[in-house]
Coordinates of C-alpha atoms in Angstrom, one line a residue:
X1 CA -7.8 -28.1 -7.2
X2 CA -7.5 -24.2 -7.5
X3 CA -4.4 -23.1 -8.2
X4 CA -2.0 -20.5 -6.1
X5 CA -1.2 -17.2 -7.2
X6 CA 1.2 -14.7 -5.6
X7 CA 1.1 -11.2 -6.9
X8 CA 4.0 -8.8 -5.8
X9 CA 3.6 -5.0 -6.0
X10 CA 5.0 -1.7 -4.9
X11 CA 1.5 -0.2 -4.4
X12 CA -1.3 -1.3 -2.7
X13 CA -4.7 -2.7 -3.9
X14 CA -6.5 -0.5 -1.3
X15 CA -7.4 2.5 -1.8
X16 CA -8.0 1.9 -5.5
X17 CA -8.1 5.6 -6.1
X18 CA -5.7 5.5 -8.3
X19 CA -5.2 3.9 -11.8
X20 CA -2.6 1.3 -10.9
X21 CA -4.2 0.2 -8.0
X22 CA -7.4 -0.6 -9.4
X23 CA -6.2 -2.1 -12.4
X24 CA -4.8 -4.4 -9.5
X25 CA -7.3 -4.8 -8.1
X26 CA -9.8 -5.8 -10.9
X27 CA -7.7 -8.0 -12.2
X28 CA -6.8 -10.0 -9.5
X29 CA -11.2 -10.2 -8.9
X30 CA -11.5 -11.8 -12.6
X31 CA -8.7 -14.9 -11.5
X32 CA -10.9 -15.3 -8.4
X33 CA -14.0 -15.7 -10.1
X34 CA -12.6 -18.0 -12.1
X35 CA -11.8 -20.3 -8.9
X36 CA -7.8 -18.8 -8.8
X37 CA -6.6 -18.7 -5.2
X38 CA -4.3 -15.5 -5.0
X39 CA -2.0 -13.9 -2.1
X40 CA -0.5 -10.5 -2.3
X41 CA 3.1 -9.5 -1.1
X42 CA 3.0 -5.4 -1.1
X43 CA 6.2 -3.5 -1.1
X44 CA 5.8 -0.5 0.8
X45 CA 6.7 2.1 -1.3
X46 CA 3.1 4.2 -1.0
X47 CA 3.0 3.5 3.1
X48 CA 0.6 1.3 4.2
X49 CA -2.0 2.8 6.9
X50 CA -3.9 0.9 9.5
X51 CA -7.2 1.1 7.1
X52 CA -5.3 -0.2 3.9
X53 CA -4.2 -2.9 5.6
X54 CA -7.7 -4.1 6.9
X55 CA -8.8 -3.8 3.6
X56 CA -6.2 -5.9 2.0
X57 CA -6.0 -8.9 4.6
X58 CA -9.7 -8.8 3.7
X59 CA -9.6 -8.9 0.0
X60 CA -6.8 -11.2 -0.4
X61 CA -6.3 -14.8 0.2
X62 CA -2.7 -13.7 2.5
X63 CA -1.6 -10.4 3.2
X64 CA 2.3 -10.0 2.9
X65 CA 4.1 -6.7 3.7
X66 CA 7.9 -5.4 3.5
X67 CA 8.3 -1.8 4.1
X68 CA 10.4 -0.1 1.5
X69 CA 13.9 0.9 1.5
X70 CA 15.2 4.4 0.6
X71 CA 15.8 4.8 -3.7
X72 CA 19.8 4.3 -4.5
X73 CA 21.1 6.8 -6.7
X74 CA 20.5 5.7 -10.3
X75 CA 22.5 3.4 -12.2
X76 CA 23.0 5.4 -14.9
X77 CA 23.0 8.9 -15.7
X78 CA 20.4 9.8 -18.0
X79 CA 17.9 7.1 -16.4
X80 CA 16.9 4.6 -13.7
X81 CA 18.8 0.7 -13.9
X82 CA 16.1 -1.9 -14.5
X83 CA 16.9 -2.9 -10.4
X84 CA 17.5 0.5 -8.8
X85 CA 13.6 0.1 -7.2
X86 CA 13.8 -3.4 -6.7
X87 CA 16.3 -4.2 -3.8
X88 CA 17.8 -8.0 -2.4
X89 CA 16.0 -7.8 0.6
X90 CA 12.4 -8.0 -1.5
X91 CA 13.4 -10.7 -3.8
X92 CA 14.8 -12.7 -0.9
X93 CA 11.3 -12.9 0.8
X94 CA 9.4 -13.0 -2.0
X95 CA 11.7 -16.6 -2.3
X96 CA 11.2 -17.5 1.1
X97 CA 7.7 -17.4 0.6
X98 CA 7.9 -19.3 -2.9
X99 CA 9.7 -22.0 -1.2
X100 CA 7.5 -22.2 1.5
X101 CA 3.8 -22.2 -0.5
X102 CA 5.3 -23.7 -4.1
X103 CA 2.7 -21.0 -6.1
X104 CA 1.4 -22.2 -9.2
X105 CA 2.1 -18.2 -10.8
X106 CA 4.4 -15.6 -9.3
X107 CA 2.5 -12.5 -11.3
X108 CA 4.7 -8.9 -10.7
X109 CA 3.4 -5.8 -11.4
X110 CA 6.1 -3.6 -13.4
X111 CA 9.1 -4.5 -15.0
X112 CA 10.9 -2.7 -13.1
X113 CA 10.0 -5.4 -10.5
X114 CA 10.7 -8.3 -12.2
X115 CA 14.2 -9.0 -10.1
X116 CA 11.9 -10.7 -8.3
X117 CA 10.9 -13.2 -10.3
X118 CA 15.2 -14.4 -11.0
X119 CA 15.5 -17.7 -9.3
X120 CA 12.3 -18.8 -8.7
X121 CA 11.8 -22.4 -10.0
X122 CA 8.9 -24.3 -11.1
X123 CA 6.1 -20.9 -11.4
X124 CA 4.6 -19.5 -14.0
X125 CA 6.9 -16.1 -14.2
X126 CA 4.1 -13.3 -14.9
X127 CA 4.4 -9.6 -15.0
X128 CA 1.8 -6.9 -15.7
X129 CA 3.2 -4.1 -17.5
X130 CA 0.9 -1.9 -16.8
X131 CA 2.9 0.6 -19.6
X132 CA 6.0 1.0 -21.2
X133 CA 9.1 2.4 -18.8
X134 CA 11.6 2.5 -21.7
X135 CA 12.6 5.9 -23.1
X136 CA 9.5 7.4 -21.3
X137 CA 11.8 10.0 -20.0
X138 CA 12.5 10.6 -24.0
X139 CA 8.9 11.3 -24.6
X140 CA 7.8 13.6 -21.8
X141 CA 11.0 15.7 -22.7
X142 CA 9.7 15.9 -26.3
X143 CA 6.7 16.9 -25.0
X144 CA 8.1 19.7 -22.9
X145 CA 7.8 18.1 -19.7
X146 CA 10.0 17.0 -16.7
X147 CA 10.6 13.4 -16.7
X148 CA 9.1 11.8 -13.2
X149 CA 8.4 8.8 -11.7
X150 CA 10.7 5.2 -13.2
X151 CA 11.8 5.7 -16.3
X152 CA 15.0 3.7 -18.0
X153 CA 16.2 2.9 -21.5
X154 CA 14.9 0.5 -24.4
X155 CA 17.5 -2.2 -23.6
X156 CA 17.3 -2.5 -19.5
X157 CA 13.7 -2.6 -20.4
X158 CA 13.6 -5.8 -22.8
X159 CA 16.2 -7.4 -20.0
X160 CA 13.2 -7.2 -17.6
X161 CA 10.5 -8.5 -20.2
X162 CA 12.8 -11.6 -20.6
X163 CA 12.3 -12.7 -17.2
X164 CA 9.4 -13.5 -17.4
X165 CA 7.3 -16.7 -19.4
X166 CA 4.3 -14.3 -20.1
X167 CA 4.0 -10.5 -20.4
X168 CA 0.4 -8.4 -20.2
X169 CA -0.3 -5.5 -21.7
X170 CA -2.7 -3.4 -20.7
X171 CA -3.6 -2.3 -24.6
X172 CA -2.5 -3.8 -28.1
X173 CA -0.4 -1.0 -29.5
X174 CA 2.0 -1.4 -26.5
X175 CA 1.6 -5.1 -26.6
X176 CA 2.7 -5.7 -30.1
X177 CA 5.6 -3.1 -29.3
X178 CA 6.5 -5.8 -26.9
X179 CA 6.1 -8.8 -28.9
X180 CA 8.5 -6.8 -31.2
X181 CA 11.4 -6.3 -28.7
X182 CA 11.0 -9.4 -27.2
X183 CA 10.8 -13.4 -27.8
X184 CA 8.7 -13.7 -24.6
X185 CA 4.6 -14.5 -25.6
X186 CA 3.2 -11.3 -24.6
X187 CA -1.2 -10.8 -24.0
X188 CA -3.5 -8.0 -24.2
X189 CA -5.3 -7.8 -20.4
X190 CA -7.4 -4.6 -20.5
X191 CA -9.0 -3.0 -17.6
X192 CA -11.9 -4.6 -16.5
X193 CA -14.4 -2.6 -14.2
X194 CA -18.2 -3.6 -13.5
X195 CA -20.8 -1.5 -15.0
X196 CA -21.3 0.6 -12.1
X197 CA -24.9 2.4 -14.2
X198 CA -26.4 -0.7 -13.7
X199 CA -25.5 -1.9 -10.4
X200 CA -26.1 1.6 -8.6
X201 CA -28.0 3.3 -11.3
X202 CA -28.6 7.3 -10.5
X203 CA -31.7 9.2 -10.3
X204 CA -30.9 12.4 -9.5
X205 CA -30.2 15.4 -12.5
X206 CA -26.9 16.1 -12.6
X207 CA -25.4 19.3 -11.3
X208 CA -22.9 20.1 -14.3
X209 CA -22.7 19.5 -17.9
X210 CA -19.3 18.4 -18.0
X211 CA -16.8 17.1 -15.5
X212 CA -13.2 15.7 -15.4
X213 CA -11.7 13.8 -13.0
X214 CA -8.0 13.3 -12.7
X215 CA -4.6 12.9 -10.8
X216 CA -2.5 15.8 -10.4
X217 CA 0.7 14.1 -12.8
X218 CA 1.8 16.5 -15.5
X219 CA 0.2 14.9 -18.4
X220 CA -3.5 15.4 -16.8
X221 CA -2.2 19.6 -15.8
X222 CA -0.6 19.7 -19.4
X223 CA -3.9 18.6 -21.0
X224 CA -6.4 20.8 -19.0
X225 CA -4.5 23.7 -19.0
X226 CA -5.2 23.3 -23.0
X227 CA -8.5 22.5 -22.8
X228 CA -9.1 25.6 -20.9
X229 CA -7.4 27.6 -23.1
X230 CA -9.6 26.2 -26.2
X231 CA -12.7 27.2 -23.8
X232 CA -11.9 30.5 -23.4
X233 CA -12.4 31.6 -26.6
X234 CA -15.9 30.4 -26.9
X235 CA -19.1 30.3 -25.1
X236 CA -18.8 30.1 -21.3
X237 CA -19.0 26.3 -20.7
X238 CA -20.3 24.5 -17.3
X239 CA -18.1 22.4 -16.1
X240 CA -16.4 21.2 -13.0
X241 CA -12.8 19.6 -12.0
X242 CA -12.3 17.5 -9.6
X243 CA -9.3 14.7 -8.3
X244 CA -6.1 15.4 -6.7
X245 CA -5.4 17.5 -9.9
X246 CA -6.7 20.8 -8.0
X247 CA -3.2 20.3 -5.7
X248 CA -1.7 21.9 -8.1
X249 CA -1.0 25.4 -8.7
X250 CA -3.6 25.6 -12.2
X251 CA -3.8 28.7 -13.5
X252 CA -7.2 28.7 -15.8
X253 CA -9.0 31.4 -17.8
X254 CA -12.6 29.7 -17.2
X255 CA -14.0 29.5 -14.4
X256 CA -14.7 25.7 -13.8
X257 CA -16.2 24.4 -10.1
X258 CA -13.7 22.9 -8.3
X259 CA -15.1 19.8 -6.7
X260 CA -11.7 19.0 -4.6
X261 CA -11.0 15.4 -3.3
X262 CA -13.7 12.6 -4.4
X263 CA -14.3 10.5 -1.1
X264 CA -16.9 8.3 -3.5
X265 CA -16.5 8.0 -7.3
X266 CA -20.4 7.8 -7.8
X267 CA -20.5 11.3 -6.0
X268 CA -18.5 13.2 -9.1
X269 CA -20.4 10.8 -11.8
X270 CA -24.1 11.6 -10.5
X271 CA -23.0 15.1 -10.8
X272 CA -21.9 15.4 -14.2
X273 CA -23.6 14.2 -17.5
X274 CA -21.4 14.2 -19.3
X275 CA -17.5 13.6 -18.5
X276 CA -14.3 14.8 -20.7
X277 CA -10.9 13.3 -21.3
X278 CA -8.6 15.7 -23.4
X279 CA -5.6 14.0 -23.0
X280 CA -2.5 14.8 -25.0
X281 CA 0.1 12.2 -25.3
X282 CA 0.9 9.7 -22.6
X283 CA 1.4 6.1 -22.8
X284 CA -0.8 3.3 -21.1
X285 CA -4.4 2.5 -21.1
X286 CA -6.2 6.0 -19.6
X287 CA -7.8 3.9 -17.0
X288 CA -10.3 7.0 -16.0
X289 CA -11.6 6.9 -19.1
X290 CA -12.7 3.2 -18.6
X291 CA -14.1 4.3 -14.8
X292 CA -16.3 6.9 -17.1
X293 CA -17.4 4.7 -19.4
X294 CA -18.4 1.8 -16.4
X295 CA -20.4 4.8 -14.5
X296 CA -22.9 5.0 -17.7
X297 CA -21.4 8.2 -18.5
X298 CA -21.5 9.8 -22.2
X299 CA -17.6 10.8 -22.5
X300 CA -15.9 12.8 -24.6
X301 CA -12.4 12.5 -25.5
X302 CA -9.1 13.2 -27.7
X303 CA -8.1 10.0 -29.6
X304 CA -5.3 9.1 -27.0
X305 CA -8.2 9.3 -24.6
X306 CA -9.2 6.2 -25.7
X307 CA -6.1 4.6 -27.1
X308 CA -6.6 1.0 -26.5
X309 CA -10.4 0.6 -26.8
X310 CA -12.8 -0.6 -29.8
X311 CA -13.5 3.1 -30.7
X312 CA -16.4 3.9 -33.2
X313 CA -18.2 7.8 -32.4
X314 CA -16.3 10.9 -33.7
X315 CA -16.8 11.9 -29.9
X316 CA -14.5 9.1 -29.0
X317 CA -11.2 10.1 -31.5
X318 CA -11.0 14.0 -32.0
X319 CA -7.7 14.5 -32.9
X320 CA -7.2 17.7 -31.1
X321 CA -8.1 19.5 -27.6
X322 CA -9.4 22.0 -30.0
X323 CA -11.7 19.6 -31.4
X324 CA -12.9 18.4 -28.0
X325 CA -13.9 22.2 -26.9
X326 CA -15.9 22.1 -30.2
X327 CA -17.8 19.1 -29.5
X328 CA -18.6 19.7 -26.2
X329 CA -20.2 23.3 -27.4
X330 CA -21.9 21.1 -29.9
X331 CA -23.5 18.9 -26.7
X332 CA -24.8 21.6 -25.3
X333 CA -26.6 22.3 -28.2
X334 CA -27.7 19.2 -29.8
X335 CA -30.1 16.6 -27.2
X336 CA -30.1 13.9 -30.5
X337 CA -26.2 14.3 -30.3
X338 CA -26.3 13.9 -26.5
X339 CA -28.4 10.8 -26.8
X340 CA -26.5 9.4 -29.7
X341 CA -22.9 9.8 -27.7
X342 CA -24.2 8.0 -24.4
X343 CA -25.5 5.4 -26.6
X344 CA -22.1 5.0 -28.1
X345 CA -20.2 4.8 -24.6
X346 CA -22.2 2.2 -23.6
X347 CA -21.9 0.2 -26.8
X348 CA -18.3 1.3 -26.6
X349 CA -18.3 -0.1 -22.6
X350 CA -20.2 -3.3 -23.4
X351 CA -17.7 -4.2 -26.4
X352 CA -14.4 -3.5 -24.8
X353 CA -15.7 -6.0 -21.5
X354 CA -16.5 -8.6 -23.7
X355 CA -13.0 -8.6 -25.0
X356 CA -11.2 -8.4 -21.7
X357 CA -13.0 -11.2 -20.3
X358 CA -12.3 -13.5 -23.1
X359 CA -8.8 -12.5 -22.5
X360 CA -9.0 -13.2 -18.5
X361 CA -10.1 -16.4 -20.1
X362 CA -7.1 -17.1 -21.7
X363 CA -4.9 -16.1 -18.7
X364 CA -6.5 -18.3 -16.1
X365 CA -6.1 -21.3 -18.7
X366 CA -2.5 -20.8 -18.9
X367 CA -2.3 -20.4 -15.5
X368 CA -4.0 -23.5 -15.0
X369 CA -2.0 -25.3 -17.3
X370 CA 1.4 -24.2 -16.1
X371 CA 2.3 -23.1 -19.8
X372 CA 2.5 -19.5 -21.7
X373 CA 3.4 -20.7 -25.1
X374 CA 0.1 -21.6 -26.7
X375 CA -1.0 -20.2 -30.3
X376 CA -3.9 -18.7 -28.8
X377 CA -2.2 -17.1 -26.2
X378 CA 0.2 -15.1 -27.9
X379 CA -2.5 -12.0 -28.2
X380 CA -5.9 -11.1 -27.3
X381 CA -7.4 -8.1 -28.4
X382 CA -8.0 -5.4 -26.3

């Protein structure tokens, strides 16, 4: 007998244009093809249009739906309360519905949601991290940004963790910061996405050398602004932008081509052969790199590019924006470099979806068994 799954979010699953939503999205595929049964209860705090909704009733086993309330003013000065984003009136349905289907595993995706899963009796209490919420405002500040989206402190933080009976993380260094803070077993789920290169494999030369594709949030702005910088100095380089990023006001020396909104992913990755993540700081898994890495692409990246994955080419851990600019040049001038970092990305693709699976694995079993607390469950490499 398959076993129930509700999944509660504040995003949707559809469109999965954006990091969160197709980590969502992917993971909740892997449970299904392992025979899981799951419904999804979306809180509306994206909207929902009439398309979204199509797709999700689709997708998902149920479609649930609860438009979203206007944000209180924060519980605290310097930062959001733990509950501030998660009101009564969500938790209340979300128990109605528990009462009503008895789920085998009530899985919530942030801990800023997990008011939700208070009171709910005889489930398997999940939440997906996703990435760390506490002090984050600390660390964009010391970064010399302006702190955005939820953000809270250390304490109101592990107070969510505690909820639950089993935590994911969506890379090891933030899951064994967790299973340092908190008693709770806490798992390594990566982000799983199917390899795209061989499923709808290219044949066209691409267009650009290089390409990036990203969201317009500050840490993406912060780090292209420096890679641009780093480029100007040196040869001019041919590469192109593309993603919600170019809403912004950007201000570049170079001259990149500005690709604008990507209605199909293939349609920026069969342009560019190569693609680039310079990211500086941040926290999470940089789930774009991943997409670059299923598309068959040869990427180069800064070492907190690839923070969470089996990392073995120079390529994949420069330690500087600097030291991306200078590789790149180097592409353009080496084709046995050029073969030798695609090789690696695939290797580097082929390794890390090995490990997630074996980690789905692991969660479906405890899922199935009703139980978090086995030795083998306590991590799973990412």
């Amino acid at each position: 007998m398959s076993k129930n799954i509700l999944v509660v979010s504040p995003v949707p699953s559809f469109p999965s244009d954006q990091g969160n939503a197709a980590r969502i999205l992917s993971l909740a595929t892997q449970l299904g093809e392992r025979g899981l049964k799951l419904d999804f209860f979306y809180y509306g705090m994206e909207g929902l249009t009439a398309q979204s909704r199509e797709e999700m009733e689709r997708f998902w086993n149920e479609f649930h739906f609860l438009p979203s309330l206007p944000l209180p003013e924060p519980k605290f000065a310097r930062h959001w309360g733990l509950d501030d984003w998660c009101p009564d009136a969500l938790c209340a349905a979300v128990a109605e519905l528990h009462a009503r289907k008895h789920y085998d595993a009530v899985l919530v995706n942030y801990v800023w949601m997990s008011k939700v899963l208070v009171g709910l009796d005889n489930t398997l209490k999940i939440i997906d991290t996703h990435d760390l919420f506490g002090d984050r405002h600390k660390i964009a500040i010391r970064e010399g940004m302006e702190p955005r989206w939820y953000f809270t402190s250390l304490s109101e933080e592990d107070r969510g963790f505690n909820r639950a009976d089993l935590l994911l993380g969506i890379q090891d260094r933030e899951t064994a910061e967790i299973a340092s803070r908190v008693d709770v077993p806490a798992m390594v789920i990566g982000h799983l996405m199917p390899p795209r290169f061989l499923m709808e494999p290219s044949h066209k030369p691409p267009r650009f050398t290089f390409g990036y594709l990203g969201s317009g949030n500050p840490w993406n702005i912060r780090s292209i602004q420096a890679l641009d910088d780093a480029l100007a100095s040196g040869p001019a380089m041919d590469w192109m932008l593309a993603g919600s990023i170019l809403k912004q006001p950007l201000t570049l020396k170079t001259s990149p081509y500005r690709f604008g909104f990507v209605k199909e992913l293939k349609d920026f990755y069969n342009d560019v052969q190569c693609v680039i993540n310079p990211m500086l700081g941040g926290t999470g898994l940089k789930i774009k790199t991943v997409e670059a890495l299923s598309y068959g692409r040869p990427v180069i990246g800064t070492v907190d590019a690839f923070i969470g994955l089996p990392v073995q080419h120079e390529a994949h851990k420069l330690q500087s924006v600097e030291a991306c600019a200078e590789m790149m040049c180097e592409y353009t001038k080496n084709s046995s470099l050029q073969e030798e970092i695609e090789l690696a990305s695939r290797a580097l693709y082929f390794s890390y979806a090995l490990n997630i699976s074996r980690g789905i694995d692991l969660l479906g079993q405890a899922i199935e068994r009703g139980v978090a607390l086995q030795p083998s469950l306590d991590t799973a490499k990412a």
